[in-house]
XYZ file of C-alpha atoms in Angstrom:
508
model
C 41.970 20.062 14.615
C 44.880 20.805 12.333
C 45.516 19.243 8.890
C 48.909 18.585 7.324
C 50.559 16.759 4.469
C 51.744 13.159 4.951
C 54.723 13.921 2.732
C 56.022 16.418 5.304
C 56.339 13.808 8.067
C 59.655 12.396 9.242
C 60.034 8.634 9.719
C 59.296 8.920 13.474
C 56.269 11.169 12.924
C 54.895 8.836 10.252
C 55.307 5.759 12.473
C 53.636 7.474 15.438
C 50.739 8.601 13.254
C 50.254 5.140 11.731
C 50.322 3.529 15.167
C 47.758 5.960 16.584
C 45.532 5.499 13.521
C 45.815 1.725 13.057
C 46.662 0.267 16.469
C 48.904 -2.507 17.794
C 47.854 -4.969 15.076
C 50.118 -3.056 12.676
C 53.168 -2.955 15.005
C 55.270 -5.379 12.949
C 54.648 -3.382 9.772
C 55.416 -0.074 11.495
C 58.660 -1.561 12.854
C 59.527 -2.504 9.277
C 58.942 1.135 8.259
C 61.340 2.200 11.029
C 64.028 -0.289 10.026
C 63.881 0.919 6.426
C 63.611 4.637 7.435
C 60.417 5.226 5.459
C 59.436 8.914 5.591
C 56.093 10.459 4.711
C 57.550 11.549 1.370
C 58.488 7.916 0.645
C 55.113 6.586 1.809
C 52.922 8.724 -0.461
C 54.889 7.412 -3.469
C 54.559 3.730 -2.472
C 53.770 1.274 -5.253
C 52.666 -2.361 -4.930
C 56.264 -3.565 -5.230
C 57.196 -1.452 -2.182
C 54.529 -3.176 -0.044
C 55.858 -6.524 -1.245
C 59.494 -5.553 -0.528
C 58.508 -4.720 3.059
C 56.501 -7.981 3.252
C 53.245 -6.199 4.156
C 50.526 -8.895 4.282
C 47.704 -8.391 1.807
C 45.051 -8.037 4.516
C 46.864 -4.953 5.954
C 47.518 -3.209 2.649
C 44.012 -1.784 2.153
C 44.008 0.558 5.186
C 47.579 1.662 4.519
C 46.687 2.475 0.918
C 43.656 4.494 2.091
C 45.908 6.620 4.332
C 48.517 6.870 1.582
C 45.912 7.927 -0.988
C 44.438 10.668 1.223
C 47.781 12.490 1.414
C 46.453 14.380 4.439
C 46.992 13.698 8.134
C 45.147 14.982 11.187
C 47.349 16.521 13.904
C 50.729 15.692 12.357
C 52.606 17.681 14.987
C 51.786 19.478 18.178
C 48.394 21.160 18.372
C 48.272 24.971 18.402
C 48.741 26.546 21.807
C 45.496 27.984 23.207
C 45.358 31.749 23.741
C 46.740 32.757 27.168
C 43.435 34.311 28.336
C 40.623 32.562 26.567
C 37.244 34.109 26.893
C 34.592 31.437 26.549
C 31.768 34.033 26.700
C 32.719 37.133 24.690
C 30.760 40.274 25.529
C 28.380 41.302 22.724
C 29.699 44.306 20.900
C 33.191 43.798 22.296
C 35.259 43.047 19.195
C 38.471 42.447 21.134
C 37.541 38.752 21.566
C 35.992 38.247 18.123
C 37.938 36.432 15.421
C 39.769 38.698 13.053
C 38.990 38.678 9.369
C 42.147 36.642 8.725
C 41.197 34.196 11.498
C 37.692 33.727 10.078
C 39.147 33.052 6.621
C 41.592 30.515 8.113
C 38.795 28.677 9.965
C 36.628 28.666 6.855
C 39.539 27.313 4.800
C 40.111 24.494 7.311
C 36.395 23.641 7.298
C 36.426 23.588 3.493
C 39.427 21.237 3.507
C 37.739 18.910 6.011
C 34.521 18.875 3.982
C 36.471 18.262 0.765
C 38.425 15.404 2.392
C 35.148 13.876 3.573
C 33.697 14.058 0.060
C 36.876 12.539 -1.417
C 36.730 9.685 1.121
C 33.087 8.995 0.244
C 33.870 9.083 -3.471
C 36.883 6.824 -2.971
C 34.812 4.272 -1.036
C 32.110 4.367 -3.694
C 34.680 3.761 -6.427
C 36.202 0.851 -4.469
C 32.751 -0.718 -4.094
C 32.074 -0.212 -7.799
C 35.382 -1.849 -8.725
C 34.548 -4.829 -6.484
C 31.129 -5.138 -8.140
C 32.638 -4.959 -11.626
C 35.463 -7.366 -10.853
C 35.313 -10.361 -13.173
C 35.717 -13.611 -11.271
C 38.362 -15.886 -12.740
C 36.808 -18.726 -14.736
C 36.880 -22.121 -13.012
C 39.731 -24.450 -13.928
C 40.457 -28.084 -13.118
C 44.130 -28.298 -12.089
C 44.246 -31.946 -11.018
C 45.977 -33.222 -14.164
C 48.741 -30.621 -13.710
C 49.655 -31.894 -10.244
C 52.689 -34.065 -9.616
C 51.946 -37.767 -9.006
C 52.906 -37.252 -5.355
C 50.360 -34.427 -4.889
C 47.685 -36.378 -6.770
C 48.298 -39.250 -4.389
C 47.964 -36.890 -1.416
C 44.546 -35.670 -2.488
C 43.251 -39.088 -3.603
C 44.377 -40.704 -0.331
C 44.097 -38.014 2.358
C 46.401 -38.376 5.334
C 45.154 -39.207 8.841
C 46.277 -35.648 9.583
C 43.657 -34.309 7.131
C 40.835 -32.605 9.005
C 37.237 -31.795 8.125
C 36.766 -28.047 7.845
C 33.632 -25.877 7.936
C 32.268 -23.892 4.999
C 32.647 -20.198 5.863
C 30.348 -17.710 4.130
C 32.652 -15.067 2.527
C 30.065 -12.330 3.206
C 30.337 -12.819 6.984
C 32.425 -9.859 8.150
C 34.889 -10.739 10.892
C 34.254 -14.476 10.615
C 36.030 -16.470 13.313
C 37.806 -19.804 12.897
C 38.588 -19.469 9.200
C 40.080 -22.885 8.312
C 43.822 -22.951 7.659
C 45.038 -24.824 4.562
C 48.582 -25.814 3.609
C 50.097 -27.686 0.697
C 51.344 -30.451 3.022
C 48.062 -32.301 3.531
C 44.593 -31.815 2.006
C 41.616 -30.601 4.031
C 38.130 -32.131 3.802
C 34.648 -30.654 3.268
C 31.659 -32.764 4.353
C 29.640 -33.379 1.168
C 26.391 -34.555 2.830
C 24.303 -31.476 1.960
C 26.242 -30.145 -1.033
C 24.445 -29.805 -4.385
C 25.487 -30.616 -7.965
C 27.919 -33.443 -7.145
C 28.421 -36.420 -9.499
C 26.813 -39.672 -8.380
C 27.513 -43.357 -8.933
C 30.995 -42.990 -10.444
C 32.609 -45.576 -8.197
C 35.837 -43.544 -7.997
C 37.000 -40.064 -6.922
C 36.179 -37.222 -9.360
C 38.270 -34.039 -9.715
C 36.294 -30.780 -9.759
C 37.105 -27.300 -11.155
C 37.319 -24.212 -8.973
C 38.062 -20.493 -9.027
C 39.485 -18.292 -6.301
C 40.093 -14.680 -5.328
C 42.785 -13.660 -2.865
C 46.224 -12.149 -2.331
C 47.954 -13.870 -5.284
C 46.747 -14.750 -8.777
C 49.393 -17.498 -8.900
C 47.730 -19.593 -6.193
C 45.149 -22.149 -7.356
C 43.224 -24.924 -5.620
C 42.728 -28.554 -6.546
C 39.900 -30.681 -5.203
C 38.510 -34.206 -5.552
C 35.053 -35.496 -4.611
C 35.018 -39.025 -3.171
C 31.467 -40.323 -2.923
C 32.545 -43.374 -0.910
C 33.998 -41.113 1.798
C 31.292 -38.447 1.382
C 33.819 -35.616 1.271
C 35.659 -33.162 -0.984
C 39.430 -33.100 -0.455
C 40.995 -29.697 -1.245
C 44.608 -28.546 -1.342
C 46.184 -25.180 -2.318
C 48.954 -25.064 -4.921
C 51.473 -22.306 -4.111
C 54.103 -22.038 -6.904
C 56.617 -20.140 -4.761
C 56.181 -21.165 -1.112
C 58.800 -18.601 0.014
C 56.733 -15.639 -1.285
C 54.736 -14.618 1.780
C 52.399 -12.483 -0.358
C 50.925 -15.811 -1.540
C 49.461 -16.506 1.894
C 46.294 -15.147 3.453
C 42.539 -15.300 2.980
C 41.029 -16.624 -0.261
C 37.449 -17.049 -1.435
C 37.273 -20.450 -3.137
C 34.331 -21.487 -5.321
C 34.060 -25.166 -6.270
C 31.925 -26.116 -9.282
C 30.456 -29.262 -10.776
C 32.384 -31.070 -13.524
C 31.023 -28.758 -16.233
C 32.178 -25.647 -14.386
C 28.649 -24.184 -14.676
C 26.956 -24.977 -11.368
C 28.265 -24.013 -7.960
C 28.902 -26.723 -5.369
C 30.184 -24.508 -2.560
C 31.813 -21.147 -1.874
C 33.961 -20.688 1.213
C 36.550 -18.479 2.845
C 39.871 -20.190 3.615
C 43.222 -19.066 4.996
C 46.254 -20.389 3.083
C 49.267 -20.865 5.362
C 52.872 -21.894 4.622
C 53.884 -25.504 5.248
C 55.399 -26.069 8.679
C 58.615 -27.365 7.104
C 59.612 -23.887 5.834
C 58.505 -21.808 8.847
C 61.447 -20.288 10.718
C 61.706 -22.034 14.105
C 62.699 -20.666 17.469
C 65.598 -23.129 17.565
C 67.723 -25.200 15.144
C 69.327 -28.564 15.948
C 72.213 -29.102 13.513
C 74.191 -32.293 12.836
C 76.735 -33.734 10.397
C 75.856 -36.539 7.938
C 77.167 -38.918 10.643
C 74.626 -37.542 13.154
C 77.271 -35.631 15.153
C 76.253 -32.209 16.589
C 78.295 -29.275 15.261
C 79.731 -26.034 16.657
C 79.760 -22.864 14.587
C 77.783 -19.706 13.819
C 74.352 -18.935 12.364
C 73.198 -15.823 10.481
C 69.750 -14.611 9.443
C 69.572 -12.345 6.380
C 66.441 -10.329 5.577
C 66.247 -8.329 2.349
C 70.034 -8.445 2.018
C 70.590 -7.158 5.558
C 72.010 -9.128 8.480
C 69.274 -9.334 11.128
C 70.976 -11.756 13.524
C 74.278 -13.526 14.145
C 74.497 -16.177 16.854
C 76.412 -19.244 17.910
C 75.814 -22.950 17.349
C 76.887 -24.951 20.415
C 76.694 -28.741 20.454
C 74.264 -28.539 17.557
C 71.841 -26.089 19.226
C 71.166 -22.593 17.845
C 68.558 -20.360 19.521
C 66.977 -17.611 17.403
C 65.458 -14.267 18.477
C 61.712 -14.274 19.105
C 60.915 -10.731 17.914
C 61.520 -11.131 14.174
C 59.223 -9.543 11.588
C 57.201 -11.367 8.960
C 59.210 -12.020 5.802
C 61.541 -14.349 3.929
C 64.859 -15.083 5.634
C 68.041 -16.638 4.299
C 69.607 -18.891 6.941
C 73.396 -19.352 6.805
C 74.993 -22.000 9.044
C 78.812 -22.003 9.198
C 80.455 -24.989 10.952
C 83.756 -24.357 12.722
C 85.388 -27.440 11.160
C 86.912 -26.975 7.708
C 85.800 -30.440 6.586
C 82.141 -29.370 6.798
C 80.400 -27.084 4.307
C 78.314 -23.991 5.096
C 74.589 -24.561 4.709
C 72.281 -21.959 3.127
C 68.507 -22.191 2.785
C 65.355 -20.077 2.994
C 62.623 -20.039 5.640
C 59.743 -17.654 6.291
C 57.675 -16.047 9.016
C 54.036 -15.391 8.158
C 51.499 -13.834 10.522
C 54.115 -13.976 13.343
C 53.878 -17.798 13.487
C 57.013 -19.756 14.509
C 57.658 -23.467 14.992
C 59.417 -24.783 18.086
C 62.445 -26.406 16.444
C 63.904 -27.721 13.172
C 66.534 -30.406 12.433
C 69.190 -29.541 9.823
C 72.212 -31.402 8.464
C 75.383 -29.798 7.112
C 77.334 -31.406 4.281
C 80.981 -31.989 3.535
C 83.189 -31.195 0.512
C 82.696 -33.702 -2.297
C 84.754 -34.909 -5.214
C 83.633 -34.461 -8.852
C 80.579 -36.659 -9.606
C 80.168 -37.394 -5.879
C 76.664 -37.101 -4.430
C 75.271 -37.422 -0.891
C 71.771 -38.728 -0.171
C 70.861 -37.722 3.403
C 67.670 -39.245 4.844
C 65.914 -37.813 7.910
C 62.468 -38.620 9.319
C 60.276 -38.305 12.395
C 59.908 -40.278 15.578
C 58.086 -43.191 13.941
C 58.875 -45.669 12.414
C 62.032 -46.095 14.461
C 64.079 -47.761 11.714
C 63.988 -46.544 8.109
C 66.821 -47.783 5.898
C 68.448 -46.142 2.860
C 69.072 -48.352 -0.191
C 70.963 -47.540 -3.406
C 71.232 -49.862 -6.387
C 73.670 -49.346 -9.271
C 72.631 -50.972 -12.551
C 75.739 -51.418 -14.712
C 75.743 -51.343 -18.564
C 76.276 -55.121 -18.645
C 73.095 -55.642 -16.561
C 74.793 -56.522 -13.277
C 73.459 -54.815 -10.140
C 75.373 -53.530 -7.096
C 73.508 -52.776 -3.866
C 74.542 -50.690 -0.838
C 72.511 -50.794 2.402
C 72.980 -51.714 6.085
C 73.850 -55.307 5.116
C 76.575 -54.243 2.671
C 77.875 -50.769 3.407
C 80.446 -50.264 0.643
C 80.550 -51.421 -2.990
C 81.417 -49.894 -6.403
C 82.069 -46.365 -5.070
C 78.842 -46.379 -3.030
C 78.862 -46.299 0.784
C 76.422 -46.092 3.695
C 77.869 -43.967 6.489
C 75.366 -44.490 9.319
C 72.521 -46.860 10.158
C 70.113 -45.123 12.543
C 67.664 -47.406 14.353
C 65.965 -45.077 16.860
C 64.130 -42.550 14.702
C 64.903 -39.145 13.157
C 68.088 -40.122 11.255
C 70.131 -39.025 9.482
C 71.308 -41.887 7.282
C 73.702 -40.917 4.493
C 74.598 -42.786 1.320
C 77.462 -41.336 -0.726
C 78.186 -42.297 -4.333
C 80.711 -41.340 -6.976
C 78.748 -41.729 -10.203
C 80.000 -44.178 -12.816
C 79.432 -43.320 -16.490
C 76.862 -45.470 -18.230
C 75.271 -46.665 -14.992
C 71.777 -46.005 -13.665
C 71.112 -45.644 -9.934
C 67.890 -46.278 -7.986
C 67.395 -44.797 -4.500
C 64.658 -46.052 -2.140
C 63.753 -46.022 1.543
C 62.668 -49.226 3.291
C 60.517 -49.458 6.417
C 62.502 -52.058 8.335
C 60.412 -51.564 11.472
C 57.270 -53.567 12.098
C 55.570 -50.513 13.637
C 54.487 -47.250 12.033
C 53.646 -46.380 8.432
C 56.321 -45.108 6.072
C 53.754 -42.845 4.373
C 53.301 -40.934 7.649
C 56.973 -40.938 8.673
C 57.676 -37.329 7.630
C 60.736 -38.617 5.764
C 62.824 -36.041 3.869
C 65.683 -36.740 1.473
C 68.359 -34.084 0.864
C 70.523 -34.593 -2.222
C 73.843 -32.746 -2.349
C 76.347 -32.548 -5.197
C 79.850 -31.053 -4.839
C 79.330 -27.757 -2.967
C 75.568 -27.338 -3.257
C 72.262 -28.867 -2.236
C 70.433 -29.949 -5.366
C 67.061 -31.076 -4.040
C 65.012 -31.712 -0.943
C 62.244 -34.273 -1.352
C 59.544 -35.001 1.233
C 57.596 -38.242 1.310
C 53.951 -37.958 0.196
C 51.856 -37.882 3.372
C 48.842 -40.099 2.666
C 46.467 -42.625 4.210
C 48.414 -45.304 2.351
C 48.958 -48.278 4.683
C 51.164 -51.306 4.360
C 53.806 -49.744 2.088
C 57.301 -51.148 2.686
C 59.348 -49.049 0.220
C 59.297 -45.406 -0.849
C 61.044 -45.374 -4.245
C 62.296 -41.789 -4.391
C 64.250 -41.397 -7.638
C 66.589 -42.707 -10.305
C 69.908 -41.019 -11.197
C 71.774 -41.004 -14.516
C 75.387 -41.955 -13.755
C 76.797 -39.941 -16.675
C 74.855 -36.667 -16.448
C 73.693 -36.733 -12.832
C 70.110 -36.017 -13.933
C 67.521 -37.008 -11.316
C 64.110 -38.470 -12.182
C 61.804 -38.391 -9.147
C 59.364 -41.316 -8.839
C 57.686 -40.959 -5.412
C 56.170 -44.447 -5.713
C 55.189 -46.807 -2.906
C 55.931 -50.540 -3.122
C 54.063 -52.974 -0.893
C 56.314 -56.042 -1.154
C 59.389 -56.665 0.975
C 61.798 -57.734 -1.787
C 65.051 -55.789 -2.157
C 65.779 -57.491 -5.499
C 62.538 -56.441 -7.231
C 63.119 -52.677 -6.916
C 66.080 -52.293 -9.341
C 64.487 -54.678 -11.857
C 61.286 -52.624 -11.965
C 62.943 -49.198 -12.181
C 66.033 -49.949 -14.272
């Protein structure tokens, strides 16, 4: 066996060595090393920011750091050629086949290096174990009051899509079926056998928790509902486009005092499906017309793909690496605006398809409100009310499509959308935007509705409907808009009546 320095390896040699040492599981990461021409000299100087720049998932960093820290590689190049006439059984007393003094010293030096490396590895592992033992667990915190009203509603009224998940012992090495959590819908723990839970409250109770995992920015919120005999839990990821936030976390839930443990479990935090890069885009105008044009994928400032959009369809390559991508859609028609947004790939997961809508150039103070939703309910309707300074109210919807510089451009009645309301804001006025479930089938709370708000040449906000068990809601009141400043105040409230006149009076 021959030892060498990692820093002496070329990019190709380093990638071959990493692949032989770590296996196919690391192929995506090794490809990223190739793309960025990382040499051995670069690798030994890696810092945490370099792993993050290359989007190396947290669970793969440990082994790479062990190799990096050793600085030594076995068999970095070709092995020494054997002697032309080896003599496996040298004749006693015949010194012609015996190692020379220099050869013996070389062998002894190699053995010393191997022994020293082994001792360093043992010491390194011992230090890592000591650090883990000394690590101070973050104190439990109760984050429920810091959640938006929409997220509070999600966790208090879990969606039909919420699933019961098992408690996974964090000490089980190689545990299978680690439950996957996203910020879209809460997951549920069965509380039947759990200790230290409050009793007889008659309402859901929020509980504190602590966690350890890839990112210190990620926290968890949970509520115990005695009537449903479950704990609803949801991760809070401040920056959903940072893939280093995702991965395995150990979550510990405590009683209300934060002193007694209720449960400890391993979970796997995943990105919401809505931001995962699909295999295909379907792209339309605000009037639901498919577009032609081009699509680009940018990764770390580099163009990774350029393709065509034909009749609204854009197929993407299937062999993309994990990371954060900027998507740029450029329509061929000059009266349509380019669309830019971010999406991610984490753990090689891709969705099948994604619907997107391009915008159009707008005048000063003009805003577009583009509503899209899922297959059910079939008919959701956009409504905009303008409350004038004198108290009078204007209303644009399918029954009156144009009034006071507000207009409805499409009324979709077979699912998905889009429906677009355009306004030119009037000074001193206040606007209220809401979505009405006109259909008699399906629940608006489970419609998957998304509102995109665009102003002049940019997209200001995208707002998704809270996905809850709420039944019977007829309106989703999304926001109010200041006509002078354009400031948006999101409400995310459900209304259960069917009166179009009550909405502006309540939210004026």
